[in-house]
PDB file of C-alpha atoms in Angstrom:
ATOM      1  CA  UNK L   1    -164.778  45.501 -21.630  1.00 21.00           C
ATOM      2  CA  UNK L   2    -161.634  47.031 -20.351  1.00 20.00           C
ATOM      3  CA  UNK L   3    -160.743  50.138 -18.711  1.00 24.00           C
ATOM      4  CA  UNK L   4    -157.849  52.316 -20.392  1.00 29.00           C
ATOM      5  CA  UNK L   5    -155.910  52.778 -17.321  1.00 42.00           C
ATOM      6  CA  UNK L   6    -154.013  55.889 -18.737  1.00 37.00           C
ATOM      7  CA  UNK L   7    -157.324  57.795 -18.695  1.00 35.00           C
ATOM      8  CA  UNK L   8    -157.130  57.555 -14.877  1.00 36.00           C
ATOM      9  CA  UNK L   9    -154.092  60.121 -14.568  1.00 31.00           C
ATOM     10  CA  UNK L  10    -156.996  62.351 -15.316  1.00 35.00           C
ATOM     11  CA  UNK L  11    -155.708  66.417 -16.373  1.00 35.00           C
ATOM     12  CA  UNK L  12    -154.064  66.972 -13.359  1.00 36.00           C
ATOM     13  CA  UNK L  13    -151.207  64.291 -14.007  1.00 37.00           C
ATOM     14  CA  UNK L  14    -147.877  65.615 -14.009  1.00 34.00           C
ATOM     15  CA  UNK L  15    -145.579  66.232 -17.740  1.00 30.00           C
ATOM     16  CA  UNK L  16    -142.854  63.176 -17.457  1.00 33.00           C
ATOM     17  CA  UNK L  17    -140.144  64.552 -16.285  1.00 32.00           C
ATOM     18  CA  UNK L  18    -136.242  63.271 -18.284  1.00 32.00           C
ATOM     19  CA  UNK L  19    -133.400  62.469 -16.982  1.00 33.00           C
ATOM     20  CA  UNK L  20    -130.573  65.364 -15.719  1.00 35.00           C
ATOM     21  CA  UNK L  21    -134.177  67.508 -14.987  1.00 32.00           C
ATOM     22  CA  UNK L  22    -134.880  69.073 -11.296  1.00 32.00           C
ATOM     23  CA  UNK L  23    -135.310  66.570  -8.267  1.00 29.00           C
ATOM     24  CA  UNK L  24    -136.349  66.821  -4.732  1.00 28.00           C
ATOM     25  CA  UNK L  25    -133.924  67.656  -2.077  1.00 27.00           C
ATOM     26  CA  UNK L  26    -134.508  64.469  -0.148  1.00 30.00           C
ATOM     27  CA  UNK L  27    -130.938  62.180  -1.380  1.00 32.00           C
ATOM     28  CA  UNK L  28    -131.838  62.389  -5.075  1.00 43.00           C
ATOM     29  CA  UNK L  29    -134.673  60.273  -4.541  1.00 52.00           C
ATOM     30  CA  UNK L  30    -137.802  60.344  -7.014  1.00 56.00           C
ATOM     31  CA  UNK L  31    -141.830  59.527  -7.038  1.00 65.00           C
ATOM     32  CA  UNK L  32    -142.641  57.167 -10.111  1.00 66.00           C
ATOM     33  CA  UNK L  33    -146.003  56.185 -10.221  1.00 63.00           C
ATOM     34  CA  UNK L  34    -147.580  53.024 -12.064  1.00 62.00           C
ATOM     35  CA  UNK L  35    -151.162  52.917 -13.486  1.00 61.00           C
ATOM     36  CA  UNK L  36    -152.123  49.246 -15.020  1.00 50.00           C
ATOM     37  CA  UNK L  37    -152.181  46.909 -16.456  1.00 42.00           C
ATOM     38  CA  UNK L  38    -152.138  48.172 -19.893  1.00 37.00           C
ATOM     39  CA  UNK L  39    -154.694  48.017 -22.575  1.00 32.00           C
ATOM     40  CA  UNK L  40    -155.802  44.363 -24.154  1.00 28.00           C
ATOM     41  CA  UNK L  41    -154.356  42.638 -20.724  1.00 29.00           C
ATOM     42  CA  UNK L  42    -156.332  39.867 -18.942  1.00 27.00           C
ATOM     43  CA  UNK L  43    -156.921  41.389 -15.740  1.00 31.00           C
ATOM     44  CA  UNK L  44    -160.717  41.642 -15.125  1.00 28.00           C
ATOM     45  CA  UNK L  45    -161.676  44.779 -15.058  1.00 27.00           C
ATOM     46  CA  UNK L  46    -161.242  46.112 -11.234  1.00 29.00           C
ATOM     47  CA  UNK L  47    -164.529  46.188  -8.786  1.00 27.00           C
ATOM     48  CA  UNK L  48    -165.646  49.447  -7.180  1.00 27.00           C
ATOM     49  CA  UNK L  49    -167.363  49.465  -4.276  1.00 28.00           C
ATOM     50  CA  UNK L  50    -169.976  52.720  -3.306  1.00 26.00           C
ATOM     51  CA  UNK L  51    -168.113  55.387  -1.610  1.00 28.00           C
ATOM     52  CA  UNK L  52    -168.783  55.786   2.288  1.00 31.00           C
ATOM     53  CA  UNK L  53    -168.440  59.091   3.875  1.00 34.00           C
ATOM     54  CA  UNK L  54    -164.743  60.230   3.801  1.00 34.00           C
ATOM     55  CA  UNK L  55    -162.995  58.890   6.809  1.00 38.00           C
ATOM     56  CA  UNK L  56    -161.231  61.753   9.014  1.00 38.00           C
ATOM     57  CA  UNK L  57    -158.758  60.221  11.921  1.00 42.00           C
ATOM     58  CA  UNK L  58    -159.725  61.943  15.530  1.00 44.00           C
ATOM     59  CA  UNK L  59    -156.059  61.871  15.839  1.00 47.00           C
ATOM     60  CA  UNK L  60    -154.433  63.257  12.414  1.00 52.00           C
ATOM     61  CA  UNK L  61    -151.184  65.097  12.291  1.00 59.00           C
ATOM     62  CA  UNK L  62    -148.380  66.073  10.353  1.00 66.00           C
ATOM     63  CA  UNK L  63    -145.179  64.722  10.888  1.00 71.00           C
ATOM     64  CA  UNK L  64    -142.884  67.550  11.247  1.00 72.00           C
ATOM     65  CA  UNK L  65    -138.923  67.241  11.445  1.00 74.00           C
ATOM     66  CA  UNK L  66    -138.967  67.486  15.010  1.00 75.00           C
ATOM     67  CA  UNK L  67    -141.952  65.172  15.246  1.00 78.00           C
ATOM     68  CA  UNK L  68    -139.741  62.660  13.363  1.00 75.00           C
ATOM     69  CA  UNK L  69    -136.726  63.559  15.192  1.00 76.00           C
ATOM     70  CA  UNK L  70    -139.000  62.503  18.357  1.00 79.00           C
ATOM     71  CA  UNK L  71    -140.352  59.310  16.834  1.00 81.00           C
ATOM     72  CA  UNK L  72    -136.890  58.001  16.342  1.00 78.00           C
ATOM     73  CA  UNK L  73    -135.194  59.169  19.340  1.00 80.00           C
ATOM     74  CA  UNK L  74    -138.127  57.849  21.696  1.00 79.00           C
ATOM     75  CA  UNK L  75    -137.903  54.321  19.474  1.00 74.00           C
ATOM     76  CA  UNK L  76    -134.004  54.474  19.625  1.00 76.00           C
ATOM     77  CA  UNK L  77    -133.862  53.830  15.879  1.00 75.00           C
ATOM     78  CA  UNK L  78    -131.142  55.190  13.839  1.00 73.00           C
ATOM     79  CA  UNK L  79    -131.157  54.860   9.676  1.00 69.00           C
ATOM     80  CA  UNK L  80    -129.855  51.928   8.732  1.00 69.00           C
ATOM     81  CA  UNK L  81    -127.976  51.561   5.921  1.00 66.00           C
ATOM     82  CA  UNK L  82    -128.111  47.973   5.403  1.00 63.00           C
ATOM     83  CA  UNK L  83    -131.643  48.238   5.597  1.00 66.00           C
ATOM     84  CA  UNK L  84    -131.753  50.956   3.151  1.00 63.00           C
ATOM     85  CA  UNK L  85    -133.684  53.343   5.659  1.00 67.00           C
ATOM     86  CA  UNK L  86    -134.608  57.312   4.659  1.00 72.00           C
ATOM     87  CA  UNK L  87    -136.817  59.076   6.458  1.00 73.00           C
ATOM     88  CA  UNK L  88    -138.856  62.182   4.573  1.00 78.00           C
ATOM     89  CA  UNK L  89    -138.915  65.199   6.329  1.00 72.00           C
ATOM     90  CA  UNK L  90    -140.626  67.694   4.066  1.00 85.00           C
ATOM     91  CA  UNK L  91    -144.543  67.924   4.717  1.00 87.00           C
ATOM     92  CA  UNK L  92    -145.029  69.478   1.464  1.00 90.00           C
ATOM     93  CA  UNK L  93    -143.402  66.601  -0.585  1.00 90.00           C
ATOM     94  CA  UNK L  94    -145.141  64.610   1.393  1.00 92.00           C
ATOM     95  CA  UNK L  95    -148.471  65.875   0.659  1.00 93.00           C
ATOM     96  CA  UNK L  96    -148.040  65.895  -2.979  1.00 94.00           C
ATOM     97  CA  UNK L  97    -146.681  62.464  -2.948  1.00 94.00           C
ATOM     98  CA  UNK L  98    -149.862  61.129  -1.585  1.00 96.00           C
ATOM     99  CA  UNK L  99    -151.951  63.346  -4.073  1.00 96.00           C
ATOM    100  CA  UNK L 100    -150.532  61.691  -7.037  1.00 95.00           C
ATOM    101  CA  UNK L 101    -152.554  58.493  -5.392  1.00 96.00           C
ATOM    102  CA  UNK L 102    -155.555  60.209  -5.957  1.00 96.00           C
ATOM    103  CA  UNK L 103    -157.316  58.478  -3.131  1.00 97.00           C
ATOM    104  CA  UNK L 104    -160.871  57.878  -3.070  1.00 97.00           C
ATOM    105  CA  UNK L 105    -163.124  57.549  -0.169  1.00 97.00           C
ATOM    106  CA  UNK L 106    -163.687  53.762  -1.399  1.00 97.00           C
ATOM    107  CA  UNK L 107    -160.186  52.783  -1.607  1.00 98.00           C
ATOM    108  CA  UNK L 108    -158.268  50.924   0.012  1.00 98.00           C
ATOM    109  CA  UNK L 109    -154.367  52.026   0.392  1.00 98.00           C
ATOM    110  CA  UNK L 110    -151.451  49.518   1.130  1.00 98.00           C
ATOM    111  CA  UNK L 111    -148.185  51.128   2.116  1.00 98.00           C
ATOM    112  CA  UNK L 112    -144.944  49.569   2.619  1.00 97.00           C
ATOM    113  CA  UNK L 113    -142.116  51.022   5.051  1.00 93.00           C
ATOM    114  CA  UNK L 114    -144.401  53.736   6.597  1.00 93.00           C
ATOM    115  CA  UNK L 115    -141.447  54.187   8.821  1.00 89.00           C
ATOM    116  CA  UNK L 116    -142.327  57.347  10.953  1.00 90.00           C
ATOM    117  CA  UNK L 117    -145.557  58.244   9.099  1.00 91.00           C
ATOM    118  CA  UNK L 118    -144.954  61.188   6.963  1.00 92.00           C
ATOM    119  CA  UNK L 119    -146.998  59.897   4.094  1.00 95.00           C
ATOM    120  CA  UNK L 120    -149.139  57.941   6.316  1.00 95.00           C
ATOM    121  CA  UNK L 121    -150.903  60.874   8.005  1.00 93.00           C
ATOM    122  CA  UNK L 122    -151.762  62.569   4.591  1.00 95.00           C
ATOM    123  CA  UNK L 123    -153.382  59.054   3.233  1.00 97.00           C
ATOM    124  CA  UNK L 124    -155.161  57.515   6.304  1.00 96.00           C
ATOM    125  CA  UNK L 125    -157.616  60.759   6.304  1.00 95.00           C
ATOM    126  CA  UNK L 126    -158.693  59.894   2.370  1.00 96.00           C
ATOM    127  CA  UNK L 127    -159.199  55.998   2.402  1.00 97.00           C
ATOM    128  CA  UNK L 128    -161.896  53.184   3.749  1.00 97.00           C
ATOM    129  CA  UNK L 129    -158.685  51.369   4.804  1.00 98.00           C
ATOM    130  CA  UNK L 130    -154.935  51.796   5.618  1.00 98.00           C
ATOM    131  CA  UNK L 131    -152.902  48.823   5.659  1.00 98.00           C
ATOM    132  CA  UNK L 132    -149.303  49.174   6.848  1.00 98.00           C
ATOM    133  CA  UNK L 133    -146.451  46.659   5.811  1.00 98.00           C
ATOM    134  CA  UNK L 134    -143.295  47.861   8.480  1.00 96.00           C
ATOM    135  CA  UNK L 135    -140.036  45.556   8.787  1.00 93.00           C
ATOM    136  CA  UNK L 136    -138.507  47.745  11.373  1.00 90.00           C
ATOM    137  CA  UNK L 137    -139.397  45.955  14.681  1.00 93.00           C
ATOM    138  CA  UNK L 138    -139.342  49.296  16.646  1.00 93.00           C
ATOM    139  CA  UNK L 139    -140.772  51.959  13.681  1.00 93.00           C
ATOM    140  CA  UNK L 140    -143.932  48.687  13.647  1.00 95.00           C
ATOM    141  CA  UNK L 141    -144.773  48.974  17.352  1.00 95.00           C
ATOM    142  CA  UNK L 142    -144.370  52.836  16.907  1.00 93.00           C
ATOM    143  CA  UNK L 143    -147.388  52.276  14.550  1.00 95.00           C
ATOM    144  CA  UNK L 144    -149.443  50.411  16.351  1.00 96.00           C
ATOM    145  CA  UNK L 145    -149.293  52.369  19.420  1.00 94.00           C
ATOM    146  CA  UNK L 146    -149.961  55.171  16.772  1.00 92.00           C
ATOM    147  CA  UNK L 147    -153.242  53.752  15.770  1.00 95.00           C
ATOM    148  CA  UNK L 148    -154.277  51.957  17.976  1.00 94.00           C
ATOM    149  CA  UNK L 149    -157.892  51.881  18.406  1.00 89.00           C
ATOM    150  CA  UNK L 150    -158.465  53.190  15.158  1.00 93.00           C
ATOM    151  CA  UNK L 151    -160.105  50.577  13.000  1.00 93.00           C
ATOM    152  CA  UNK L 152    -159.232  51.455   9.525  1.00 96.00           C
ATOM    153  CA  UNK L 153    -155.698  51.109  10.391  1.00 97.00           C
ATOM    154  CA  UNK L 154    -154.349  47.591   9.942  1.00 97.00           C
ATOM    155  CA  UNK L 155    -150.472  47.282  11.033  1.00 98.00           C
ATOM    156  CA  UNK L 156    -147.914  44.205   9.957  1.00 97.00           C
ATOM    157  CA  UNK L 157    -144.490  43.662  10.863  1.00 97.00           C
ATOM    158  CA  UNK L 158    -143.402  42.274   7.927  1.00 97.00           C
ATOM    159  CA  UNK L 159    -140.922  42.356   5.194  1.00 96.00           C
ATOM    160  CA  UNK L 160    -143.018  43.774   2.294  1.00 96.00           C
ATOM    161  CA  UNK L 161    -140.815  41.579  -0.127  1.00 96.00           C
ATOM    162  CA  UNK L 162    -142.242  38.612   1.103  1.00 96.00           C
ATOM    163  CA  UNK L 163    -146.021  39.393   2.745  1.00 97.00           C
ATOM    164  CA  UNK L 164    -148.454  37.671   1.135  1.00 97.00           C
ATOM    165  CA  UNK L 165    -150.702  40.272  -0.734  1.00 97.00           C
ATOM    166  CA  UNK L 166    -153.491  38.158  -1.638  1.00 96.00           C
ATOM    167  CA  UNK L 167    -155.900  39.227   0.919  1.00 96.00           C
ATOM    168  CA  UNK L 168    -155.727  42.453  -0.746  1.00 97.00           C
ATOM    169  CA  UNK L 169    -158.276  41.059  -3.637  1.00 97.00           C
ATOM    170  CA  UNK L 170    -161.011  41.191  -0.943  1.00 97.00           C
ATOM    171  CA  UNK L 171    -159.982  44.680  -0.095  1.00 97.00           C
ATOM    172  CA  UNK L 172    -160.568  46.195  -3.828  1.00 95.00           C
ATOM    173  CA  UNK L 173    -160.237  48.724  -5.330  1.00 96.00           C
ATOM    174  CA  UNK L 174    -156.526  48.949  -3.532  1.00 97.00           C
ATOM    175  CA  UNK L 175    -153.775  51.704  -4.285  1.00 98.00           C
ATOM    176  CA  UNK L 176    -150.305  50.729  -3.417  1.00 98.00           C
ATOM    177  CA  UNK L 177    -148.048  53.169  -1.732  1.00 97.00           C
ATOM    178  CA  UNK L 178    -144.271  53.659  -0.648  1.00 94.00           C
ATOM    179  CA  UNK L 179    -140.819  54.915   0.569  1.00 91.00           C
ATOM    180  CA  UNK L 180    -138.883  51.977  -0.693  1.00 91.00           C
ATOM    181  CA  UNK L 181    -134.963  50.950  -0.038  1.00 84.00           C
ATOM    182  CA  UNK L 182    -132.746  50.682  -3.143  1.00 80.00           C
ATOM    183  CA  UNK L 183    -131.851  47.239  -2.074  1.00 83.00           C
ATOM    184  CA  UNK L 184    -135.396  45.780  -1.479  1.00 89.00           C
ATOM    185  CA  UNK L 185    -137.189  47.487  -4.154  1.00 90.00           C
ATOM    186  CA  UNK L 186    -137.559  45.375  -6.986  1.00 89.00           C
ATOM    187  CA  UNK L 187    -138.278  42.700  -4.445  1.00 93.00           C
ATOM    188  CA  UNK L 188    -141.595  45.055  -3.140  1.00 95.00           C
ATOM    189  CA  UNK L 189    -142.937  45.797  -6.431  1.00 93.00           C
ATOM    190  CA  UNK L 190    -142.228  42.350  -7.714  1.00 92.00           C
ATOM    191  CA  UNK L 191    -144.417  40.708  -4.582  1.00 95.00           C
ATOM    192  CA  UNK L 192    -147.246  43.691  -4.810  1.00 96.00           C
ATOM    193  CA  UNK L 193    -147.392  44.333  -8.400  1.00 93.00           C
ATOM    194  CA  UNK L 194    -146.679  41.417 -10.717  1.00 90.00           C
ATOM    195  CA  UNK L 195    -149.892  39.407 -11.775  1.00 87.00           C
ATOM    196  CA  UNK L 196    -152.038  38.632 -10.415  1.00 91.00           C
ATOM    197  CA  UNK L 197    -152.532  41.843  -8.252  1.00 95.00           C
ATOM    198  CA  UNK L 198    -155.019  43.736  -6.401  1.00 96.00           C
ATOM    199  CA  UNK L 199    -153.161  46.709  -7.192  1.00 97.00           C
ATOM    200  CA  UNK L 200    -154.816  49.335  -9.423  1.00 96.00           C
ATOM    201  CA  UNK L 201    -152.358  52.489  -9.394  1.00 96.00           C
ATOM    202  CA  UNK L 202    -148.883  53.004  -7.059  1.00 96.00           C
ATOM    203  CA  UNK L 203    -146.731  55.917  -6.195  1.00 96.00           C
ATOM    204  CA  UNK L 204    -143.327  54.825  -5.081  1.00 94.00           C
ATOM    205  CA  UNK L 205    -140.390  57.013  -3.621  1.00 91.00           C
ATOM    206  CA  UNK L 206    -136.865  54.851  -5.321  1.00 89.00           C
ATOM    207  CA  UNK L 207    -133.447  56.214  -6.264  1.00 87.00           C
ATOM    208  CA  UNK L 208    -132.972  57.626  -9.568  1.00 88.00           C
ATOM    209  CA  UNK L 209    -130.761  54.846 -10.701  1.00 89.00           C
ATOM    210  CA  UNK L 210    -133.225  52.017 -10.137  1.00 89.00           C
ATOM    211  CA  UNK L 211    -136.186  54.217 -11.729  1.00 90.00           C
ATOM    212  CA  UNK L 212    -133.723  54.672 -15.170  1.00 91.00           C
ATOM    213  CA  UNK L 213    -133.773  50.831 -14.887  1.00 90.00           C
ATOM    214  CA  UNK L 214    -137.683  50.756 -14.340  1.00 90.00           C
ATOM    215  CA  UNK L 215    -138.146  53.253 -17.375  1.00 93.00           C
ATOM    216  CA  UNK L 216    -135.178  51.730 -19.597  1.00 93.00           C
ATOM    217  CA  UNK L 217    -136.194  51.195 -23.264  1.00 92.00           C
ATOM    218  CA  UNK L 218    -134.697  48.098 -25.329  1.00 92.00           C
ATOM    219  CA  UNK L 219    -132.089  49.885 -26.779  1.00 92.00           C
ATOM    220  CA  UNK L 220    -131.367  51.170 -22.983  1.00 92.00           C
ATOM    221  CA  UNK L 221    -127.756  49.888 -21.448  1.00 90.00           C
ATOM    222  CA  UNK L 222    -130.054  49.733 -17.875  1.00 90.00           C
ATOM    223  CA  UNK L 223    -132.853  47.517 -19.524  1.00 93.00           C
ATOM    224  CA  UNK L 224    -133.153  44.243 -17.891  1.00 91.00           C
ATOM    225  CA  UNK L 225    -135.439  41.993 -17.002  1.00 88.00           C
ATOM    226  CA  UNK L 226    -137.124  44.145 -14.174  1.00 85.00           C
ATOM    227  CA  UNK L 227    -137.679  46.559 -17.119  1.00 90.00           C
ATOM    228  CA  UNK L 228    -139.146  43.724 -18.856  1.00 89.00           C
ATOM    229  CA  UNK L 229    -141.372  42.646 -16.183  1.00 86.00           C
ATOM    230  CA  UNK L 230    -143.116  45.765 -14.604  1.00 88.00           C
ATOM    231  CA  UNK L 231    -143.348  47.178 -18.450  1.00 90.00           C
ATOM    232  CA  UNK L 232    -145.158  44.513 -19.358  1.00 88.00           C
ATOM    233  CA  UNK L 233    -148.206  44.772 -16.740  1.00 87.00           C
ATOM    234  CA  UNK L 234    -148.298  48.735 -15.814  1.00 92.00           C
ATOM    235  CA  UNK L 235    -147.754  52.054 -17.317  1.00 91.00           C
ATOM    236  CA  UNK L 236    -144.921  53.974 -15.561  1.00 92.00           C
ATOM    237  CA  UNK L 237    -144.318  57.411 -15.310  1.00 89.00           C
ATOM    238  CA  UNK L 238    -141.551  59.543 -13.472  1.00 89.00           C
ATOM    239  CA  UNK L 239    -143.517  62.444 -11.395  1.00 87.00           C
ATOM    240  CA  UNK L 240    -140.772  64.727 -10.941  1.00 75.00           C
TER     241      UNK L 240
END
């Protein structure tokens, strides 16, 4: 028996939005999330465990623009551009970003390039379990100092294109979530998404231009084989 993972954007989801409509003011970059795998796949059907009370961090903030200003100038990191780095500033968006997760107490949440934590502190109060994936040496240490001592925190520096996700499976039901660079992007969804995965639903902050390639229909000039690959095992929509 197989779940119809479309009925688990429940009546709250948000309408599509097409191209040339209204974006954030954070560099033209947009939330697509991903629900799957589609009906009549061969994933098993995912395994939900009984809901614990909600966890609430002692320690739970929100990471204002001077909070993140502080974060970076007390870590001495700058946004890279080689690495792709953005930082969101905007505690609103960041709120709503992490409500399109819908986050259960029994979940599980992965997220990859928490950088200064401004999606971080909005999911680690909602989830059994926070797992962060940082490549950024300094914004990595930053987190553990962050939470340390908190035991539903887990911190790696790693690159998230090439930590291994399979421990995740003994961490179900999981929700992927993330600020990703343009330049490792495919690379992140490809290693945490393609079958088989642990992942149930993601939200995912990428630039316009690579989300036209994710959504790209045959008779698109961006379809390509990443079109072809993350269509095939999840059901995408743009949020906004």
């Amino acid at each position: 028996l197989m779940r119809r993972m479309p009925d688990a954007w429940g009546g709250n989801a948000p309408v599509p939005v097409r191209k040339g409509q209204g974006s954030f003011a954070w560099s033209g970059r947009f939330p697509l999330a991903a629900c799957g795998p589609p009906p009549f796949s061969c994933r098993k059907l995912p395994r939900f465990l009984l809901a614990p009370d909600r966890h609430f961090c002692e320690h739970h903030f929100i990471m204002k623009p001077s909070e993140i200003r502080n974060v970076l100038e007390d870590h001495e990191v700058r946004p890279s551009k080689s690495l792709g780095q953005n930082f969101l500033t905007d505690e609103n968006v960041a709120r709503w970003i992490v409500e399109q997760l819908e986050i259960r107490p029994q979940d599980c949440v992965v997220e990859v390039g928490p950088g200064t934590g401004s999606l971080t502190e909005h999911a680690a109060p909602l989830c059994r379990k926070l797992v962060l994936v940082e490549f950024d040496s300094r914004l990595a240490e930053y987190q553990k100092e962050r939470w340390a001592g908190d035991p539903h925190v887990e911190v790696h520096h790693a690159d998230g294109a090439s930590w291994d996700p399979r421990g995740l499976f003994a961490e179900a039901p999981v929700k992927f979530l993330g600020n990703l660079p343009y330049s490792a992007g495919g690379a992140i969804l490809q290693n945490f998404l393609s079958r088989p995965s642990a992942v149930e639903r993601a939200v995912v902050m990428l630039q316009k231009e690579f989300i036209d390639r994710i959504l790209a229909t045959p008779d698109d000039d961006a379809f390509g084989l990443l079109s072809l690959r993350i269509q095939k095992n999840w059901i995408l929509r743009a949020l906004k």
